[in-house]
Amino acid sequence: MLQTATPAARPNLPLPDLYHRVEKHVPALEWPALAVDIAAILKLKREKNAVVLAHNYQTPDIFHTVADIVGDSLALAREAARTDADVIVLAGVHFMAETAKLLNPQKTVLIPDLKAGCSLAESITAADVRLLRARHPGVPIVTYVNTSAAVKAESDVCCTSGNAKKIVEALGVPEVIMIPDEYLARNIAAQTKVKIFAWKGHCEVHERFTPADVQEMRTNYPGVIVLAHPECPPEVVAECDFTGSTAAMADYVGQKRPARVVLLTECSMSDNVAVQYPDLDFVRPCNLCPHMKRITLGNIRHALETMTHEVTVPAEIAAPARRAVERMLELG
Ligand code: SF4
């Protein structure tokens, strides 16, 4: 996991110390303007007993300054369930805010931009899931957390890229339906005896990587160690040295300390890991997630000032969706 911490374990530092953390990634000219928003957010968090949860794909100016809890989808879901704050600001995309709300029905959950969506979440609807169930009666539906609450509500259990294999095998059945990421499903199918039926959803960031990209990196950057997220196509994963969730990739870098490394995932992930390991050489092909990039220090501040945009989930969807997420947390 990248740097998951409880609010108490990740205290807010004075502004000069925060700048020191991110100075390689934030031009000095930009810092004074950013520092105004950061100071305002730190004050608002204290006043409103709020925490900021930031996904690994957030930019370093958010990730390393105002975030109280950081990590991958699984870490954010787990930590969201533990926080005693009254207000959660989700610096990530909409399905993550919904998951935080499912696990914290009594708390106020805010997302700074309602348009922060996800191509995977948008690739499938609750009606699609009902159709799949009708076509494959009795086959459990394992749903990636990158989905709407309505889709989770139709599912048996959720999974993340970090625990997908464990969840699939923990069900103890010969076949499952895994939705909506086709590539994650195919990459997990290659590691297990369980038969997996996949859906045709793709992440618009990871689907762009190709085997030729990997070969080119190996030519241009001799000795580079290539790590890939399992949302990449299986043909890409086959060319890599390691595949794992964002948390697993960060752990790999921390433990193995490869002198030169590339992370085939969203661009900001490398920047955030590089802050922790300034001695390593990170090759950075830059595939940005336009949805993650909708979140800024400015709209986090605005969210806390105006208490918008509040994320809610209708009770009839929340109960079954929560069961699917909680079952994942029990199994995975
Ligand atoms: S990186 Fe891909 S899976 Fe993650 S939020 Fe963006 S579009 Fe969705």
Coordinates of C-alpha atoms and ligand atoms in Angstrom, one line a residue:
M1 CA 0.0 0.0 0.0
L2 CA 1.4 3.4 -0.9
Q3 CA 1.2 5.3 2.3
T4 CA -2.1 4.4 4.0
A5 CA -2.2 6.1 7.3
T6 CA -4.8 7.0 9.9
P7 CA -5.3 10.8 10.3
A8 CA -3.5 10.6 13.7
A9 CA -0.5 8.9 12.0
R10 CA -0.3 11.4 9.2
P11 CA -0.3 14.8 11.0
N12 CA -0.5 18.0 9.0
L13 CA 2.9 19.6 8.6
P14 CA 3.7 23.3 8.4
L15 CA 3.6 24.7 4.9
P16 CA 7.4 24.9 4.3
D17 CA 7.7 21.2 5.3
L18 CA 4.8 20.3 2.9
Y19 CA 6.6 22.1 0.1
H20 CA 9.8 20.3 0.8
R21 CA 7.9 17.0 0.2
V22 CA 6.6 17.9 -3.2
E23 CA 9.3 20.4 -4.5
K24 CA 10.4 18.1 -7.3
H25 CA 6.9 17.9 -8.6
V26 CA 5.5 21.4 -8.0
P27 CA 7.3 24.4 -9.6
A28 CA 8.3 27.0 -7.0
L29 CA 6.4 29.7 -8.9
E30 CA 3.1 27.7 -8.5
W31 CA 3.5 27.0 -4.8
P32 CA 2.4 30.4 -3.3
A33 CA -1.1 30.0 -5.0
L34 CA -1.4 26.3 -4.0
A35 CA -0.3 27.1 -0.5
V36 CA -3.3 29.4 0.0
D37 CA -5.6 26.6 -0.8
I38 CA -3.7 24.1 1.3
A39 CA -3.7 26.3 4.3
A40 CA -7.5 26.9 3.9
I41 CA -8.2 23.1 3.5
L42 CA -6.1 22.3 6.6
K43 CA -8.1 24.9 8.6
L44 CA -11.5 23.7 7.2
K45 CA -10.6 20.1 8.1
R46 CA -10.0 21.0 11.7
E47 CA -13.2 23.1 11.9
K48 CA -15.5 20.5 10.3
N49 CA -13.8 17.4 11.7
A50 CA -13.2 16.3 8.1
V51 CA -10.7 13.9 6.5
V52 CA -9.5 13.9 2.9
L53 CA -9.2 10.4 1.3
A54 CA -6.9 10.5 -1.8
H55 CA -6.5 7.8 -4.3
N56 CA -3.0 6.9 -5.5
Y57 CA -3.8 8.6 -8.9
Q58 CA -4.2 12.1 -7.3
T59 CA -1.5 14.6 -8.1
P60 CA 1.4 15.1 -5.5
D61 CA 0.1 18.5 -4.5
I62 CA -3.0 16.8 -3.2
F63 CA -1.6 13.4 -2.3
H64 CA 1.3 14.7 -0.2
T65 CA -0.2 17.8 1.4
V66 CA -3.9 17.7 2.4
A67 CA -4.7 14.0 2.3
D68 CA -5.2 12.2 5.6
I69 CA -5.6 8.7 4.2
V70 CA -4.1 7.6 0.9
G71 CA -4.0 4.3 -1.0
D72 CA -5.7 2.2 -3.6
S73 CA -9.4 1.5 -3.8
L74 CA -9.3 -1.3 -1.2
A75 CA -7.3 0.7 1.3
L76 CA -9.6 3.7 0.9
A77 CA -12.7 1.5 1.4
R78 CA -11.1 -0.1 4.5
E79 CA -10.0 3.2 6.0
A80 CA -13.3 4.9 5.2
A81 CA -15.0 2.2 7.3
R82 CA -12.7 3.1 10.3
T83 CA -12.6 6.9 10.3
D84 CA -14.3 8.7 13.1
A85 CA -14.5 12.0 11.2
D86 CA -17.9 13.6 10.6
V87 CA -17.1 14.5 7.0
I88 CA -15.2 12.6 4.3
V89 CA -13.9 14.4 1.2
L90 CA -13.1 11.8 -1.5
A91 CA -10.3 13.0 -3.7
G92 CA -10.9 10.3 -6.3
V93 CA -13.8 9.3 -8.6
H94 CA -17.5 9.0 -7.9
F95 CA -17.7 5.2 -7.3
M96 CA -15.1 5.6 -4.6
A97 CA -17.2 8.3 -2.9
E98 CA -20.2 6.0 -3.1
T99 CA -18.3 3.2 -1.5
A100 CA -17.2 5.5 1.3
K101 CA -20.9 6.4 1.8
L102 CA -22.0 2.8 1.8
L103 CA -19.5 2.1 4.6
N104 CA -20.3 5.3 6.5
P105 CA -24.1 5.9 6.1
Q106 CA -24.1 8.3 9.0
K107 CA -21.3 10.5 7.7
T108 CA -21.3 13.3 5.2
V109 CA -19.4 12.2 2.1
L110 CA -18.4 14.9 -0.4
I111 CA -16.9 14.7 -3.9
P112 CA -15.3 17.9 -5.2
D113 CA -16.5 17.4 -8.8
L114 CA -19.6 15.3 -9.7
K115 CA -18.2 14.7 -13.2
A116 CA -15.3 12.6 -11.8
G117 CA -16.5 9.4 -13.3
C118 CA -14.8 6.2 -14.6
S119 CA -15.0 4.4 -18.0
L120 CA -15.2 1.1 -16.2
A121 CA -18.1 2.2 -14.0
E122 CA -19.9 3.5 -17.0
S123 CA -19.5 0.3 -19.0
I124 CA -22.2 -1.6 -17.2
T125 CA -25.6 -1.0 -15.7
A126 CA -27.7 -2.8 -13.0
A127 CA -30.0 -4.0 -15.8
D128 CA -26.9 -5.6 -17.6
V129 CA -26.1 -7.5 -14.4
R130 CA -29.6 -8.8 -14.0
L131 CA -29.4 -10.1 -17.6
L132 CA -26.1 -11.8 -16.9
R133 CA -27.6 -13.5 -13.8
A134 CA -30.6 -14.7 -15.8
R135 CA -28.2 -16.1 -18.5
H136 CA -25.9 -17.8 -16.0
P137 CA -28.2 -19.0 -13.2
G138 CA -26.4 -19.9 -10.0
V139 CA -23.0 -18.5 -11.1
P140 CA -21.8 -15.9 -8.5
I141 CA -21.1 -12.4 -9.8
V142 CA -17.8 -10.9 -8.6
T143 CA -17.9 -7.1 -9.2
Y144 CA -14.8 -4.9 -9.4
V145 CA -15.2 -1.9 -7.0
N146 CA -15.0 0.4 -10.0
T147 CA -18.7 0.2 -10.5
S148 CA -21.8 2.2 -9.4
A149 CA -23.6 1.3 -6.2
A150 CA -26.5 0.1 -8.3
V151 CA -24.3 -2.4 -10.0
K152 CA -22.8 -3.5 -6.7
A153 CA -26.3 -4.0 -5.4
E154 CA -26.9 -6.7 -8.0
S155 CA -23.7 -8.5 -7.2
D156 CA -22.7 -11.3 -4.8
V157 CA -19.4 -9.8 -3.7
C158 CA -17.0 -7.0 -4.7
C159 CA -13.3 -7.2 -5.4
T160 CA -10.4 -4.9 -6.1
S161 CA -7.4 -5.5 -8.4
G162 CA -5.5 -6.3 -5.2
N163 CA -7.7 -9.1 -3.9
A164 CA -9.6 -10.3 -7.0
K165 CA -7.9 -13.7 -7.2
K166 CA -8.4 -14.3 -3.5
I167 CA -12.1 -13.4 -3.7
V168 CA -12.7 -15.6 -6.8
E169 CA -11.1 -18.6 -5.1
A170 CA -12.6 -18.0 -1.7
L171 CA -16.1 -18.5 -3.1
G172 CA -15.2 -22.2 -3.6
V173 CA -17.1 -22.6 -6.9
P174 CA -15.9 -23.8 -10.3
E175 CA -17.0 -20.7 -12.3
V176 CA -17.8 -17.0 -11.6
I177 CA -18.8 -14.0 -13.6
M178 CA -16.3 -11.1 -13.1
I179 CA -17.4 -7.7 -14.2
P180 CA -16.8 -5.2 -15.7
D181 CA -13.1 -5.2 -16.6
E182 CA -12.4 -7.7 -19.3
Y183 CA -8.6 -7.4 -18.9
L184 CA -8.6 -7.8 -15.1
A185 CA -10.9 -10.9 -15.5
R186 CA -8.6 -12.4 -18.2
N187 CA -5.4 -11.6 -16.1
I188 CA -7.0 -13.3 -13.1
A189 CA -8.2 -16.2 -15.2
A190 CA -4.6 -16.9 -16.1
Q191 CA -3.7 -17.4 -12.5
T192 CA -6.6 -19.6 -11.3
K193 CA -8.4 -22.8 -12.1
V194 CA -11.8 -21.1 -11.6
K195 CA -13.5 -20.5 -14.9
I196 CA -14.2 -16.8 -15.4
F197 CA -16.8 -15.2 -17.6
A198 CA -15.8 -11.6 -18.4
W199 CA -17.6 -8.4 -19.5
K200 CA -16.3 -6.1 -22.1
G201 CA -15.5 -3.0 -20.0
H202 CA -12.1 -1.4 -20.1
C203 CA -10.2 1.3 -18.3
E204 CA -9.5 4.1 -20.8
V205 CA -6.1 4.7 -19.2
H206 CA -4.7 1.1 -19.0
E207 CA -6.2 -0.2 -22.3
R208 CA -3.9 2.2 -24.2
F209 CA -0.7 0.4 -23.2
T210 CA 0.6 -2.0 -25.8
P211 CA 3.3 -4.8 -25.9
A212 CA 5.2 -2.5 -28.4
D213 CA 5.3 0.2 -25.7
V214 CA 7.0 -2.3 -23.3
Q215 CA 9.5 -3.4 -25.9
E216 CA 10.3 0.2 -26.8
M217 CA 10.9 1.0 -23.1
R218 CA 13.3 -1.9 -22.7
T219 CA 15.2 -0.7 -25.8
N220 CA 15.3 2.9 -24.7
Y221 CA 15.9 2.4 -21.0
P222 CA 18.2 -0.6 -20.6
G223 CA 17.7 -2.6 -17.4
V224 CA 14.3 -1.1 -16.7
I225 CA 12.0 -3.2 -14.6
V226 CA 8.4 -3.0 -15.9
L227 CA 5.5 -3.2 -13.5
A228 CA 1.9 -3.3 -14.9
H229 CA -1.5 -2.8 -13.4
P230 CA -3.9 -5.8 -14.1
E231 CA -6.3 -3.5 -15.9
C232 CA -3.7 -3.6 -18.8
P233 CA -4.4 -6.0 -21.6
P234 CA -3.0 -9.6 -20.9
E235 CA -0.6 -9.2 -23.9
V236 CA 1.0 -6.2 -22.1
V237 CA 1.1 -8.1 -18.8
A238 CA 2.9 -10.9 -20.5
E239 CA 5.7 -8.6 -21.4
C240 CA 6.2 -7.2 -17.9
D241 CA 8.3 -8.2 -14.9
F242 CA 5.5 -7.9 -12.3
T243 CA 1.8 -7.2 -12.3
G244 CA -0.2 -6.0 -9.3
S245 CA -2.5 -3.4 -7.9
T246 CA -1.2 0.1 -7.3
A247 CA -0.5 -0.9 -3.7
A248 CA 1.3 -4.0 -4.8
M249 CA 3.4 -2.0 -7.3
A250 CA 4.4 0.5 -4.6
D251 CA 5.3 -2.4 -2.3
Y252 CA 7.4 -4.0 -5.0
V253 CA 9.3 -0.7 -5.5
G254 CA 9.9 -0.3 -1.8
Q255 CA 11.1 -3.8 -1.3
K256 CA 13.1 -4.5 -4.4
R257 CA 14.4 -1.0 -5.0
P258 CA 14.9 -1.4 -8.8
A259 CA 17.5 1.2 -9.9
R260 CA 15.3 2.0 -13.0
V261 CA 11.6 1.2 -13.0
V262 CA 8.4 2.0 -15.0
L263 CA 4.8 1.7 -13.7
L264 CA 2.3 1.0 -16.4
T265 CA -0.6 2.8 -14.8
E266 CA -1.9 6.3 -14.3
C267 CA 0.7 8.9 -14.5
S268 CA 0.5 10.5 -11.1
M269 CA 1.1 7.1 -9.4
S270 CA 4.8 7.3 -10.4
D271 CA 5.1 10.9 -9.2
N272 CA 3.7 9.9 -5.8
V273 CA 5.9 6.8 -5.4
A274 CA 8.9 8.9 -6.6
V275 CA 8.4 11.3 -3.7
Q276 CA 9.1 8.4 -1.4
Y277 CA 12.1 7.0 -3.3
P278 CA 14.0 10.0 -4.8
D279 CA 17.1 7.8 -5.4
L280 CA 15.3 5.6 -8.0
D281 CA 15.0 6.4 -11.7
F282 CA 11.3 6.3 -12.7
V283 CA 10.6 6.1 -16.5
R284 CA 7.3 7.9 -16.9
P285 CA 5.0 7.2 -19.9
C286 CA 2.2 9.6 -19.1
N287 CA -1.3 8.2 -19.4
L288 CA -3.6 10.5 -17.4
C289 CA -7.0 9.7 -16.1
P290 CA -9.2 12.7 -17.0
H291 CA -11.7 11.8 -14.3
M292 CA -9.1 11.7 -11.5
K293 CA -7.7 15.0 -12.8
R294 CA -11.0 16.7 -12.2
I295 CA -10.0 16.9 -8.5
T296 CA -7.9 19.9 -7.6
L297 CA -6.9 21.7 -4.4
G298 CA -9.3 24.5 -5.4
N299 CA -12.4 22.2 -5.7
I300 CA -11.4 20.3 -2.5
R301 CA -11.4 23.7 -0.7
H302 CA -14.7 24.6 -2.3
A303 CA -16.2 21.3 -1.3
L304 CA -15.4 21.9 2.4
E305 CA -16.4 25.6 2.3
T306 CA -19.8 24.8 0.8
M307 CA -20.3 21.2 1.9
T308 CA -20.9 20.1 -1.7
H309 CA -21.3 17.8 -3.6
E310 CA -22.8 15.4 -1.1
V311 CA -22.9 11.8 -2.3
T312 CA -26.0 9.8 -1.3
V313 CA -27.1 6.3 -2.1
P314 CA -30.9 5.3 -2.0
A315 CA -31.6 3.0 0.9
E316 CA -32.9 0.2 -1.4
I317 CA -29.6 0.2 -3.3
A318 CA -27.3 0.9 -0.3
A319 CA -28.2 -2.2 1.7
P320 CA -27.4 -4.9 -0.9
A321 CA -24.4 -2.8 -2.3
R322 CA -23.0 -2.6 1.3
R323 CA -23.4 -6.4 1.7
A324 CA -21.3 -6.9 -1.5
V325 CA -18.6 -4.6 -0.3
E326 CA -18.6 -5.9 3.3
R327 CA -18.4 -9.5 2.0
M328 CA -15.3 -8.5 0.1
L329 CA -13.7 -7.0 3.2
E330 CA -14.5 -10.2 5.1
L331 CA -13.0 -12.5 2.4
G332 CA -10.2 -10.3 1.1
Ligands
SF4_1 S1 -7.8 5.2 -14.1 FE1 -9.3 3.9 -15.3 S2 -10.3 2.7 -13.7 FE2 -9.3 4.4 -12.7 S3 -10.9 6.0 -12.5 FE3 -9.7 6.4 -14.4 S4 -10.9 5.4 -16.0 FE4 -11.6 4.5 -14.1

